């Protein structure tokens, strides 16, 4: 473990590819001043979310877990003029901070923040006939991840990309006897991704300014993975 080096390299990468951005910096500052936990993605991870949204041409994005709206702003900036993002947050305090940050970013017309338990908002969104979403980012309470995946699949189409944050948790994810509800939740989520036939997934470990963690990327698909043929 070398957190000092990981942070220094993240600073190097961020200076090159996600340099100072007054609006995003202000969003983090306002979040911290309001006492929100520093659980936002890092700048280079935010840029990854932005790039994934651009690469997939996403027009409708769903985010589960808003916090102060930092990842929300990265994702919403990737949308075309007629694009929309819905983000779900249980804490009215977090949602209020996020709304102010989103307004300051000039994204109020693009982003809708729904306050309440995400499972309730997801049921509501489905009952309104919203979706399908092109990109879904899961980053809220980890014990509920499998439940969020079920809803994500209902609100998806073939080609939808599902990204989940924090799937490695300092390596704790490999402990199949963990008493940590978040680890258990992530393991259930990963097992579901692995066993669900309609979805192709990988997970990537990351180190950086946010420590040692990782994310998964999934594609909703009806095509089986091509077989890797054994030699001979
Ligand atoms: N995506 C954000 C970080 C989200 S942190 C970013 O990268 O900037 C996780 C957020 O999920 C917290 O704000 C927390 O209040 C929220 N959360 C926790 N449980 C929730 C639930 N049941 N429903 C909706 N949001 C929840
Ligand atoms: C936690 C949650 C997150 O989404 C994150 O990125 C980092 C930490 C947490 O609950 O500890
Ligand atoms: Mg996270």
XYZ file of C-alpha atoms and ligand atoms in Angstrom:
270
model
C 0.000 0.000 0.000
C 1.398 3.397 -0.942
C -1.355 5.969 -0.652
C 1.126 8.834 -0.973
C 2.309 7.637 -4.387
C -1.233 6.831 -5.576
C -2.357 10.365 -4.703
C 0.699 11.938 -6.339
C 0.057 10.001 -9.563
C -3.641 10.905 -9.429
C -2.615 14.571 -9.109
C -0.328 14.143 -12.126
C -3.127 12.530 -14.163
C -5.702 15.063 -13.018
C -3.431 18.025 -13.850
C -3.118 16.656 -17.381
C -6.606 15.370 -18.147
C -9.059 16.916 -15.690
C -7.398 20.209 -14.717
C -8.838 22.856 -12.471
C -12.494 23.399 -13.100
C -14.044 26.242 -11.071
C -17.540 24.711 -11.121
C -16.514 21.200 -10.066
C -14.074 22.598 -7.505
C -16.845 24.789 -6.069
C -19.176 21.777 -5.903
C -16.636 19.844 -3.815
C -15.964 22.861 -1.599
C -19.676 23.460 -0.976
C -20.182 19.745 -0.249
C -17.366 19.704 2.270
C -18.510 22.972 3.909
C -21.978 21.444 4.298
C -20.401 18.471 6.089
C -21.015 15.874 3.373
C -18.657 12.869 3.472
C -15.886 12.872 0.811
C -17.401 9.904 -1.019
C -17.508 11.579 -4.429
C -15.588 9.968 -7.264
C -12.151 11.451 -7.929
C -11.671 13.924 -10.832
C -10.142 11.345 -13.153
C -12.925 8.875 -12.291
C -15.447 11.636 -13.013
C -13.777 12.135 -16.372
C -14.126 8.386 -16.992
C -17.882 8.621 -16.350
C -18.039 11.611 -18.694
C -16.141 9.722 -21.396
C -18.312 6.612 -21.027
C -21.400 8.772 -21.497
C -19.845 10.412 -24.572
C -18.565 7.125 -26.031
C -21.997 5.521 -25.710
C -23.791 8.628 -26.960
C -25.990 8.549 -23.858
C -29.085 10.776 -23.929
C -30.810 9.398 -20.842
C -28.752 8.750 -17.729
C -29.853 7.365 -14.357
C -27.674 7.826 -11.287
C -28.327 6.110 -7.958
C -26.547 8.047 -5.182
C -26.200 11.824 -5.729
C -24.321 13.082 -2.655
C -23.341 16.691 -3.567
C -23.830 16.147 -7.289
C -20.150 15.886 -8.220
C -20.463 12.764 -10.400
C -23.853 14.096 -11.523
C -22.215 17.185 -13.026
C -19.566 15.113 -14.822
C -22.246 12.858 -16.325
C -24.697 15.636 -17.179
C -22.009 17.597 -19.007
C -21.664 14.670 -21.400
C -25.292 14.908 -22.504
C -26.492 16.513 -25.726
C -28.836 19.524 -25.495
C -31.939 17.322 -25.360
C -30.411 14.837 -22.909
C -31.700 14.201 -19.395
C -30.290 12.803 -16.163
C -32.257 11.591 -13.151
C -30.311 11.194 -9.914
C -31.614 9.555 -6.723
C -30.725 10.622 -3.191
C -32.196 9.619 0.182
C -30.782 12.518 2.183
C -32.672 15.830 1.836
C -29.526 17.635 3.028
C -27.348 16.002 0.364
C -30.013 16.680 -2.258
C -30.191 20.356 -1.315
C -26.424 20.747 -1.631
C -26.522 18.880 -4.953
C -29.321 21.069 -6.308
C -27.319 24.213 -5.557
C -24.197 22.736 -7.173
C -26.181 21.631 -10.224
C -27.749 25.085 -10.531
C -24.322 26.716 -10.277
C -23.148 24.378 -13.057
C -25.999 25.591 -15.291
C -27.476 22.092 -15.439
C -30.841 22.597 -13.698
C -32.716 22.025 -16.942
C -30.882 18.770 -17.599
C -30.818 17.156 -14.143
C -33.707 16.006 -11.995
C -32.879 15.155 -8.356
C -35.391 12.796 -6.733
C -35.303 12.704 -2.949
C -36.244 9.475 -1.197
C -35.124 5.880 -0.855
C -33.785 4.854 -4.240
C -35.893 1.666 -4.295
C -39.032 3.805 -3.974
C -37.885 6.312 -6.607
C -36.965 3.467 -8.971
C -40.435 1.943 -8.616
C -41.927 5.378 -9.226
C -39.763 5.980 -12.310
C -40.792 2.589 -13.706
C -44.481 3.264 -13.021
C -44.192 6.585 -14.865
C -42.908 4.659 -17.884
C -39.606 6.561 -17.857
C -36.616 5.059 -19.559
C -35.022 3.179 -21.052
C -31.803 4.701 -19.781
C -28.646 4.514 -21.885
C -26.241 4.688 -18.938
C -26.893 3.799 -15.305
C -24.424 4.643 -12.527
C -24.920 2.755 -9.243
C -23.184 4.493 -6.320
C -25.453 4.574 -3.237
C -25.795 2.218 -0.229
C -23.887 -0.947 -1.136
C -26.165 -3.444 0.677
C -28.907 -2.539 -1.836
C -26.771 -3.013 -4.952
C -28.436 -6.253 -6.086
C -31.851 -4.627 -5.706
C -30.623 -1.649 -7.754
C -29.366 -4.001 -10.434
C -32.816 -5.591 -10.741
C -34.357 -2.164 -11.279
C -31.542 -1.116 -13.602
C -32.262 -4.121 -15.831
C -35.970 -3.231 -15.893
C -35.126 0.335 -16.879
C -32.523 -0.666 -19.475
C -32.529 -1.610 -23.167
C -30.141 -3.749 -25.170
C -26.945 -1.711 -25.257
C -27.416 0.018 -21.914
C -24.197 0.397 -19.933
C -24.302 -0.111 -16.163
C -21.405 1.140 -14.052
C -21.075 0.445 -10.321
C -18.616 2.167 -7.994
C -16.801 0.680 -4.985
C -16.864 -2.989 -5.949
C -13.436 -3.808 -4.440
C -13.431 -2.024 -1.083
C -9.757 -2.297 -0.143
C -9.808 -5.900 -1.342
C -12.388 -6.830 1.290
C -14.644 -8.048 -1.545
C -12.874 -11.420 -1.650
C -13.890 -12.251 1.939
C -16.860 -14.569 1.520
C -17.298 -14.671 5.310
C -17.303 -10.891 5.747
C -19.722 -9.558 8.354
C -19.667 -6.155 6.606
C -23.091 -5.530 5.043
C -21.522 -3.478 2.240
C -19.099 -6.254 1.321
C -21.927 -8.787 1.417
C -24.032 -6.490 -0.766
C -21.284 -6.033 -3.321
C -20.631 -9.785 -3.427
C -24.347 -10.465 -4.060
C -24.285 -7.790 -6.762
C -21.190 -9.264 -8.428
C -22.657 -12.798 -8.252
C -25.825 -11.541 -9.902
C -23.852 -9.807 -12.667
C -21.934 -13.044 -13.236
C -24.985 -15.304 -13.372
C -27.375 -13.040 -15.290
C -27.298 -14.222 -18.935
C -28.333 -10.874 -20.443
C -25.349 -8.921 -19.261
C -21.604 -8.865 -20.012
C -19.417 -7.540 -17.206
C -15.904 -6.885 -16.067
C -14.539 -5.262 -12.917
C -11.378 -3.208 -12.625
C -9.355 -2.563 -9.456
C -8.247 1.017 -8.977
C -5.803 2.881 -6.764
C -5.691 6.652 -6.498
C -6.560 9.616 -4.344
C -9.582 7.659 -3.048
C -7.492 4.675 -1.947
C -7.857 1.123 -3.223
C -11.229 0.274 -4.742
C -12.713 -0.514 -8.132
C -15.661 -0.339 -10.452
C -17.623 -2.704 -12.651
C -18.809 -2.040 -16.193
C -21.628 -4.049 -17.722
C -23.346 -4.132 -21.087
C -26.955 -5.284 -21.412
C -26.854 -7.659 -24.358
C -28.642 -10.614 -25.934
C -25.470 -11.892 -27.567
C -23.490 -14.517 -25.674
C -19.791 -13.840 -25.218
C -17.806 -15.433 -28.056
C -16.362 -18.734 -26.901
C -12.672 -18.839 -26.202
C -11.646 -22.035 -27.968
C -9.179 -24.297 -26.260
C -6.031 -25.103 -28.294
C -5.707 -28.463 -30.028
N -22.165 9.541 -6.820
C -21.642 10.495 -5.848
C -21.323 9.839 -4.523
C -22.508 9.151 -3.883
S -22.169 8.729 -2.186
C -20.367 11.114 -6.409
O -19.502 10.355 -6.875
O -20.222 12.336 -6.365
C -23.594 7.769 -1.844
C -24.883 8.570 -1.703
O -25.947 7.627 -1.675
C -24.976 9.374 -0.400
O -25.306 10.708 -0.670
C -26.108 8.700 0.367
O -26.917 9.591 1.143
C -26.919 8.094 -0.765
N -27.763 6.984 -0.326
C -27.537 6.085 0.674
N -28.556 5.242 0.798
C -29.472 5.585 -0.143
C -30.757 5.084 -0.508
N -31.301 4.053 0.120
N -31.411 5.686 -1.522
C -30.859 6.733 -2.175
N -29.647 7.253 -1.873
C -28.965 6.694 -0.868
C -18.356 5.078 0.525
C -19.312 5.167 -0.488
C -18.915 5.533 -1.757
O -19.808 5.607 -2.781
C -17.596 5.827 -2.033
O -17.251 6.166 -3.295
C -16.651 5.756 -1.024
C -17.042 5.379 0.253
C -18.759 4.660 1.883
O -19.949 4.465 2.110
O -17.878 4.519 2.721
Mg -18.761 5.614 -4.732
